[in-house]
Coordinates of C-alpha atoms in Angstrom, one line a residue:
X27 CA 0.0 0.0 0.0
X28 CA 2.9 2.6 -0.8
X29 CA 1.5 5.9 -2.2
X30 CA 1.1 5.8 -5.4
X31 CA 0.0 9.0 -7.9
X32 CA -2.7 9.2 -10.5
X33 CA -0.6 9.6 -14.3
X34 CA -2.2 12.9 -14.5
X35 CA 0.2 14.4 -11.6
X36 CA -0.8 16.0 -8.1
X37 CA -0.7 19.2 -8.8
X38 CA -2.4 19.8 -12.4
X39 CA -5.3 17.8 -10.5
X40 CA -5.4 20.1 -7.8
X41 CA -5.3 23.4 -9.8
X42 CA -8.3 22.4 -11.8
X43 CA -10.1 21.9 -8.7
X44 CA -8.9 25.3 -7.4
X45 CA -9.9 26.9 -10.4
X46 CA -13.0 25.1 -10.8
X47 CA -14.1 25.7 -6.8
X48 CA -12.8 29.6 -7.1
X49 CA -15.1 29.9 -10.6
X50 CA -18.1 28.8 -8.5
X51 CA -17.5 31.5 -5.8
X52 CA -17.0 29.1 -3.3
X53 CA -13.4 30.8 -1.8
X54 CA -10.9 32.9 -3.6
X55 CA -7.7 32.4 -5.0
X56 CA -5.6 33.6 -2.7
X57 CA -7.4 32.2 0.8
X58 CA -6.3 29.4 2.9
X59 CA -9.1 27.5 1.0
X60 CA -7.2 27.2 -1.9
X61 CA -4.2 25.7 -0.5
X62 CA -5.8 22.5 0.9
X63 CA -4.3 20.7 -2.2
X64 CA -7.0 18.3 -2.0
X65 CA -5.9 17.4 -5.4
X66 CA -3.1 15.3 -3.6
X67 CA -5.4 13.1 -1.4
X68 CA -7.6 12.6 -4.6
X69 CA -4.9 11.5 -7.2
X70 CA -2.9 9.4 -4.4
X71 CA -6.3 7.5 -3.5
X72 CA -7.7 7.3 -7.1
X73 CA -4.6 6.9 -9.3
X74 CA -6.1 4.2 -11.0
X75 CA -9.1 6.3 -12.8
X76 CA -9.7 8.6 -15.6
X77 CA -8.2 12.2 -15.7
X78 CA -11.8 13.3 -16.4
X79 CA -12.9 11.5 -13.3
X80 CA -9.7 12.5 -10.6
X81 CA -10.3 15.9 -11.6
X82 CA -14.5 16.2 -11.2
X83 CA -14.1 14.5 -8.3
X84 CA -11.7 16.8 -7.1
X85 CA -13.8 19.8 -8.2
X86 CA -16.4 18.2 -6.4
X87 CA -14.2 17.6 -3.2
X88 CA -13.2 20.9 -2.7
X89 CA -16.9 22.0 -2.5
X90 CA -17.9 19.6 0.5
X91 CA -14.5 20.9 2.0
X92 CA -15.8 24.4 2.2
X93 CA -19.2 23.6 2.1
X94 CA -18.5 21.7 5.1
X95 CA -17.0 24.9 6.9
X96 CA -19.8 26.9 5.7
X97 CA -22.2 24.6 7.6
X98 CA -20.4 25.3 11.0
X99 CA -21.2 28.8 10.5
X100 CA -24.7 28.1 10.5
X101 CA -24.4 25.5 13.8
X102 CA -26.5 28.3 16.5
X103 CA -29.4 28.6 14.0
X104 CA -30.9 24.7 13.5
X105 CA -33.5 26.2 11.3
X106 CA -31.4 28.0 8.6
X107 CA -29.5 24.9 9.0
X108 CA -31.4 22.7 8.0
X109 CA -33.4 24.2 5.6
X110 CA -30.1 25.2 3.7
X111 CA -28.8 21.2 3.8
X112 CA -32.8 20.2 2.3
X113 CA -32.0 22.9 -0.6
X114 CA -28.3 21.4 -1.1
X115 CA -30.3 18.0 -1.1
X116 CA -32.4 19.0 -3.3
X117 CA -29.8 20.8 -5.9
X118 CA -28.1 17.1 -5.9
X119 CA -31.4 15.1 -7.0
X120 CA -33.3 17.3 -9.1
X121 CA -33.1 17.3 -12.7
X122 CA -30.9 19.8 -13.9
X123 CA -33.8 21.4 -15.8
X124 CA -35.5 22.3 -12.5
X125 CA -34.2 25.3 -10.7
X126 CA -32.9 25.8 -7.7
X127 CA -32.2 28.2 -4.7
X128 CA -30.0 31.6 -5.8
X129 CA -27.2 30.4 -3.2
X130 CA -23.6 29.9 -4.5
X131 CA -23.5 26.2 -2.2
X132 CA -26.6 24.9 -3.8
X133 CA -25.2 26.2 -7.2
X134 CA -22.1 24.7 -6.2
X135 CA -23.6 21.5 -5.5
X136 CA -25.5 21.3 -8.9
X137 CA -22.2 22.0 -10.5
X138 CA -20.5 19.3 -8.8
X139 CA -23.1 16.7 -9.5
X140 CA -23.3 17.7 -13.3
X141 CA -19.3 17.2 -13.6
X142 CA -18.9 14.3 -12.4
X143 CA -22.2 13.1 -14.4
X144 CA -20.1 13.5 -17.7
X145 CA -18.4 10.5 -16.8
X146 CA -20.2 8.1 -15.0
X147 CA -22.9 5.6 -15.8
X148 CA -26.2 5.5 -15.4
X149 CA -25.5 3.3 -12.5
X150 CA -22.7 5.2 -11.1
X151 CA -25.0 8.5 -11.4
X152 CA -27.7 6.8 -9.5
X153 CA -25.1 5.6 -6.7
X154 CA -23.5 9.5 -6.7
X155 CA -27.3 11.1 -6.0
X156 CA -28.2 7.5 -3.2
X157 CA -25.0 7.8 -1.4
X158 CA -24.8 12.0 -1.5
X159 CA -28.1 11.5 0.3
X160 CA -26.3 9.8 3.2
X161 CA -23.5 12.2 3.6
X162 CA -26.2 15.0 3.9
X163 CA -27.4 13.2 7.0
X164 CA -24.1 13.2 8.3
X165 CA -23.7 16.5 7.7
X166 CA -27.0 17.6 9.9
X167 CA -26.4 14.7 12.3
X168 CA -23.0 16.5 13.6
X169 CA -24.3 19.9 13.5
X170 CA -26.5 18.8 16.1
X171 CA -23.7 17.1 18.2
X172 CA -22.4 20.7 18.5
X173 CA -25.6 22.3 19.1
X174 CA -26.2 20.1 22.5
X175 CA -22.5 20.3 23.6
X176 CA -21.9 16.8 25.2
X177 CA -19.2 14.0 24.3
X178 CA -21.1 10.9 22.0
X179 CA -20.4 7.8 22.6
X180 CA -18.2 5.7 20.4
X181 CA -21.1 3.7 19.1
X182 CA -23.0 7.5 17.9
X183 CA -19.9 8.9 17.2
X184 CA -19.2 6.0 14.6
X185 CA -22.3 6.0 13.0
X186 CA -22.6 10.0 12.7
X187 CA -19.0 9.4 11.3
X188 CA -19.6 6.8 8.7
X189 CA -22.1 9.0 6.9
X190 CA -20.8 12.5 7.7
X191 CA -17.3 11.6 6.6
X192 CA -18.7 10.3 2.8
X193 CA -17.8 6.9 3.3
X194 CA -20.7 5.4 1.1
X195 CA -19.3 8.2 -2.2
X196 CA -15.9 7.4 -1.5
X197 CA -16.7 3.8 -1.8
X198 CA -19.3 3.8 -4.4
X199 CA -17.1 5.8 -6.7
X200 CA -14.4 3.9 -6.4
X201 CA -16.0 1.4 -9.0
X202 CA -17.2 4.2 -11.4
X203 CA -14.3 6.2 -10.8
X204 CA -12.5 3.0 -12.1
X205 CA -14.4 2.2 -14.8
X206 CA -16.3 -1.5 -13.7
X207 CA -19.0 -2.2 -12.2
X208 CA -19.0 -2.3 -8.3
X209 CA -23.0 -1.6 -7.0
X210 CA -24.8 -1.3 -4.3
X211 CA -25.3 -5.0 -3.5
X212 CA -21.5 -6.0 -3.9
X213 CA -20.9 -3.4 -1.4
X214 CA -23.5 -4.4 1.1
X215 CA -22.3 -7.8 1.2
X216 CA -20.7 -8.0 4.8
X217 CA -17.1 -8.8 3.9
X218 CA -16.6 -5.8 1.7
X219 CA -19.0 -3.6 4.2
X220 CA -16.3 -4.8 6.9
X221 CA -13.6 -3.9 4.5
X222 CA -15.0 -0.5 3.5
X223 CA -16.0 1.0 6.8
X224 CA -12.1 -0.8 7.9
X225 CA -10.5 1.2 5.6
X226 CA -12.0 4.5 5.5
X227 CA -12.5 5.0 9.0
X228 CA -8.8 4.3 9.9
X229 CA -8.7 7.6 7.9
X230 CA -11.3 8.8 9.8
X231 CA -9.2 8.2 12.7
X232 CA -6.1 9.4 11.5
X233 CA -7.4 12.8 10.3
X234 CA -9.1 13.2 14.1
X235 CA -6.1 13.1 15.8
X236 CA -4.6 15.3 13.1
X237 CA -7.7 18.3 12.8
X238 CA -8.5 18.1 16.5
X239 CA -6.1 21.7 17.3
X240 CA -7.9 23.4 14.2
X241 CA -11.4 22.4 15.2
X242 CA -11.2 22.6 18.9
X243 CA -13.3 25.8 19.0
X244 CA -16.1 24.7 17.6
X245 CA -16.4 20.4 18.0
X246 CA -13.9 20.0 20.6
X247 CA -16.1 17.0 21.9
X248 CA -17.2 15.7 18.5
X249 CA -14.4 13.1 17.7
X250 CA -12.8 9.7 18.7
X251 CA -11.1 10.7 21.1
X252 CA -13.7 12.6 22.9
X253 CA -16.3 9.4 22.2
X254 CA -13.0 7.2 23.5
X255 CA -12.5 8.8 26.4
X256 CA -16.3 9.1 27.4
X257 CA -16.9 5.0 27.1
X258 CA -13.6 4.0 28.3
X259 CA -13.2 6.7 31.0
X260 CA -10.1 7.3 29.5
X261 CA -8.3 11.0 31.0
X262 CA -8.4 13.8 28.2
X263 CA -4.3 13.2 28.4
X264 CA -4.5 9.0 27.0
X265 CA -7.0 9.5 24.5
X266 CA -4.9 10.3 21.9
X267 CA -2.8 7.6 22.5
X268 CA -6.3 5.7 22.6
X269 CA -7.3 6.7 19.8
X270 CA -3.7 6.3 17.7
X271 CA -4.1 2.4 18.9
X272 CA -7.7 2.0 17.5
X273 CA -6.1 3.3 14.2
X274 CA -3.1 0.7 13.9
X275 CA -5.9 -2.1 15.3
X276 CA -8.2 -1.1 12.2
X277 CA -5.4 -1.0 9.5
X278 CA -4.2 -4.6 10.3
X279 CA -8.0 -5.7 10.2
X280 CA -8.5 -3.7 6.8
X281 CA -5.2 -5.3 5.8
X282 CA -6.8 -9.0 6.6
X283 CA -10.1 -8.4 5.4
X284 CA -8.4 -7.0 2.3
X285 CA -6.4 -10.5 1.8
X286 CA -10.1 -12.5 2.2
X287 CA -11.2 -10.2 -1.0
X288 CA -8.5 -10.6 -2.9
X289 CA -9.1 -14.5 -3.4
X290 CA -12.9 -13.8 -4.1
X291 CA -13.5 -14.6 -7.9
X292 CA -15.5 -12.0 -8.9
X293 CA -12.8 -9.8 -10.8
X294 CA -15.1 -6.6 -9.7
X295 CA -14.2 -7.5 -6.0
X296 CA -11.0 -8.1 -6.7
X297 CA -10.0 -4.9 -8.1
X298 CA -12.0 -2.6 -5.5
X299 CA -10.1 -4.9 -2.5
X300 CA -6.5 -3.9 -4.4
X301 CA -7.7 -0.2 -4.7
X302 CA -9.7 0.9 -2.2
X303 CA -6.5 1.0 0.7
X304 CA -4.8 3.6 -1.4
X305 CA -6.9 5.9 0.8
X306 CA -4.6 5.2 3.8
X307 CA -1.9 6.2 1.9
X308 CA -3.2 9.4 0.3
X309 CA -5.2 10.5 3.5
X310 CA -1.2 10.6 5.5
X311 CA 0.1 12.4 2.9
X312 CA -2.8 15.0 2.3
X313 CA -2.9 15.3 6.2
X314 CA 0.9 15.8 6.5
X315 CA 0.8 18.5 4.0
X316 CA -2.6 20.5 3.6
X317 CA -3.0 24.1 5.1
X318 CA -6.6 22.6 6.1
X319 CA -5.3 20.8 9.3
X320 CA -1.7 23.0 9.8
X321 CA -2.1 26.1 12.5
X322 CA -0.2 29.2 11.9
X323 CA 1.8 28.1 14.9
X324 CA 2.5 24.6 13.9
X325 CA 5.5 22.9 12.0
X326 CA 4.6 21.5 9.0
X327 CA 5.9 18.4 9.0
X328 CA 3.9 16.8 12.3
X329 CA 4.0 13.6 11.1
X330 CA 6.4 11.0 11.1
X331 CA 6.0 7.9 8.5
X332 CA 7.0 4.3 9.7
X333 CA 6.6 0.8 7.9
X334 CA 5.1 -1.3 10.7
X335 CA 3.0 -0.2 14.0
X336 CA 4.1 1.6 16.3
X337 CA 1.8 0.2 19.4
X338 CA -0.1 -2.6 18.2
X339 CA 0.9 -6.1 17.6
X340 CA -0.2 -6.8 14.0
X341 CA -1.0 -10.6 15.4
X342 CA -3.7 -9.8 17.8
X343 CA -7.2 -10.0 16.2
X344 CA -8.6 -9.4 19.0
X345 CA -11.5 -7.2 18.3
X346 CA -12.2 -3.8 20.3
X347 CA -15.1 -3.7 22.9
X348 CA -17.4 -1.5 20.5
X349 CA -20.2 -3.4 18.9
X350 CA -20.4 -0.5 16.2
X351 CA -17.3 -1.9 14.6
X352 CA -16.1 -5.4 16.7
X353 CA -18.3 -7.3 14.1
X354 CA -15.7 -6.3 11.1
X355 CA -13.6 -8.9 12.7
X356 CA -15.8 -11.9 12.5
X357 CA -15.5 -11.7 8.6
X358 CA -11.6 -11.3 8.3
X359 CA -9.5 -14.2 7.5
X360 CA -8.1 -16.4 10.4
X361 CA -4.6 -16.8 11.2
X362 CA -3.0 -14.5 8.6
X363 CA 0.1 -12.6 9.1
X364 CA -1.2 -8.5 8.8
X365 CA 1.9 -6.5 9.2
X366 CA 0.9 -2.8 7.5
X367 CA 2.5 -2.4 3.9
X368 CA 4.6 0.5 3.9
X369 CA 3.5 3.9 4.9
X370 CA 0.3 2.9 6.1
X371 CA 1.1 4.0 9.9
X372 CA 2.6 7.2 11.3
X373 CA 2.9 8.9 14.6
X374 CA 1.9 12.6 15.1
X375 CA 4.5 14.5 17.1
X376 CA 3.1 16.6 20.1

């Protein structure tokens, strides 16, 4: 699982997107905004698709990113909020002939959607709009974390996270994105559920412990580590270290589950379990190096890459006591050597 980079190169993926997102007024050229270099986490953990596709879905990844911040602006008013996610909801299922609300996120999102259309299916359209529909809940479900202030429990927490982070896109698109057909009931088979969620949660993870300095303000207690520390009574100073261990735990599983997979003999499967991981990969990277998780006041390079874990013993399977993911571990092969490929692990320096 080294990194690996779409043909197309990092940074002419990312400038589209930057010129795409600052066309559709959604920052300017010259904010913060448009140095995430999301282009980076989208060519590392796509490399394997169209140039049409890695740059749409770039385009499209830089509006959630600040669509995302413009949604915590709207956290102390529930009512605008939510009637602004229903008109982005409704901007991303509508036929493009019907119009929609004069608002440059909706527009945004109608833009989005109608790039990435261009190449895409039928079928992978269809999966775009279904699994867009579960982000949006996401979305409202962790505004209203933050509107009643208290630490979720891991179990919540996980389930808010699944949708709110785009799991169900990133997976669904992967097939599209690619070019073959991976649908809706390949991926709700419970093997490749367990090896979806697996993967992109370890990201999840990952980026907590990374974003938690920049989004203290506003979620302080709206990540693992909070939702760690609340069912384990973990003090605030171990769950970090808590949390950095669930990581490691979940990329060995992915890792196993991935190697169950790669023996299935549908060639669909086959290629999703080989591509899929590249997410680990590209989420280190884009975390090491975006403005979008680096404070003024912070070094640059806070993370340090290693080849193997750092904490966990890659021959434990024992799963974790939370229900909410312990069941990925019932459908992972049994006695199979899980060491992490290189750079799928690093350690963030305090």
């Amino acid at each position: 699982m080294a990194l690996k980079m779409h043909p197309a190169g990092a940074e002419p993926v990312d400038a589209f997107g930057v010129e795409w997102a600052v066309r559709h007024d959604l920052f300017t050229g010259d904010s913060a905004a448009a140095r995430m270099n999301v282009g980076l986490a989208i060519a590392a953990a796509m490399p394997f698709t169209s140039e049409e596709f890695v740059k749409a879905f770039t385009a499209y990844c830089y509006w959630t990113f600040a669509w995302d911040d413009h949604l915590d602006t709207l956290a102390d008013d529930p009512a605008a909020l939510a009637a602004h996610i229903a008109e982005v909801a409704f901007a991303l299922n509508a036929s493009t002939e019907a119009p929609i609300a004069e608002d440059r996120w909706v527009r945004g999102a109608r833009a989005s959607r109608d790039l990435l259309s261009r190449c895409m299916s039928p079928a992978g359209r269809a999966a775009f709009v279904e699994t867009n529909n579960y982000w949006i809940t996401g979305e409202l479900w962790k505004r209203v974390m933050q509107h009643r202030q208290a630490r979720p429990g891991v179990g919540e927490f996980i389930r808010m996270r699944k949708a709110k982070m785009g799991m169900t896109v990133l997976a669904a698109m992967t097939g599209p994105g690619g070019g073959y057909p991976m649908g809706s009931r390949q991926l709700s088979e419970p093997p490749v559920q367990a090896f979806s969620e697996a993967v992109l949660l370890a990201c999840s993870f990952f980026n907590d412990m990374v974003s938690a300095l920049k989004e203290a303000p506003v979620q302080k207690h709206i990540n693992i580590m909070a939702a760690l520390g609340r069912d384990d009574g973990l003090p605030d100073d171990r769950t970090n270290a808590a949390a950095y261990e669930l990581y490691e735990r979940t990329v060995c599983l992915a890792l196993r589950l991935q190697r169950r997979l790669l023996a299935d003999p549908r060639p669909e499967v086959v290629r999703y379990a080989a591509e899929l991981p590249q997410w680990i990969p590209a989420t280190l990277h884009f975390t090491a190096t975006s403005a979008r998780y680096h404070l003024p006041d912070l070094p640059g390079d806070i993370l340090e890459l290693s080849d193997t874990p750092l904490v966990w013993d890659s021959d434990d399977h024992t799963p974790p006591p939370h229900p909410q993911i312990a069941w990925w571990w019932d459908h992972a092969l049994p006695h199979v050597a899980s060491a992490p490929h290189p750079r799928t692990t690093a350690s963030v320096r305090s």
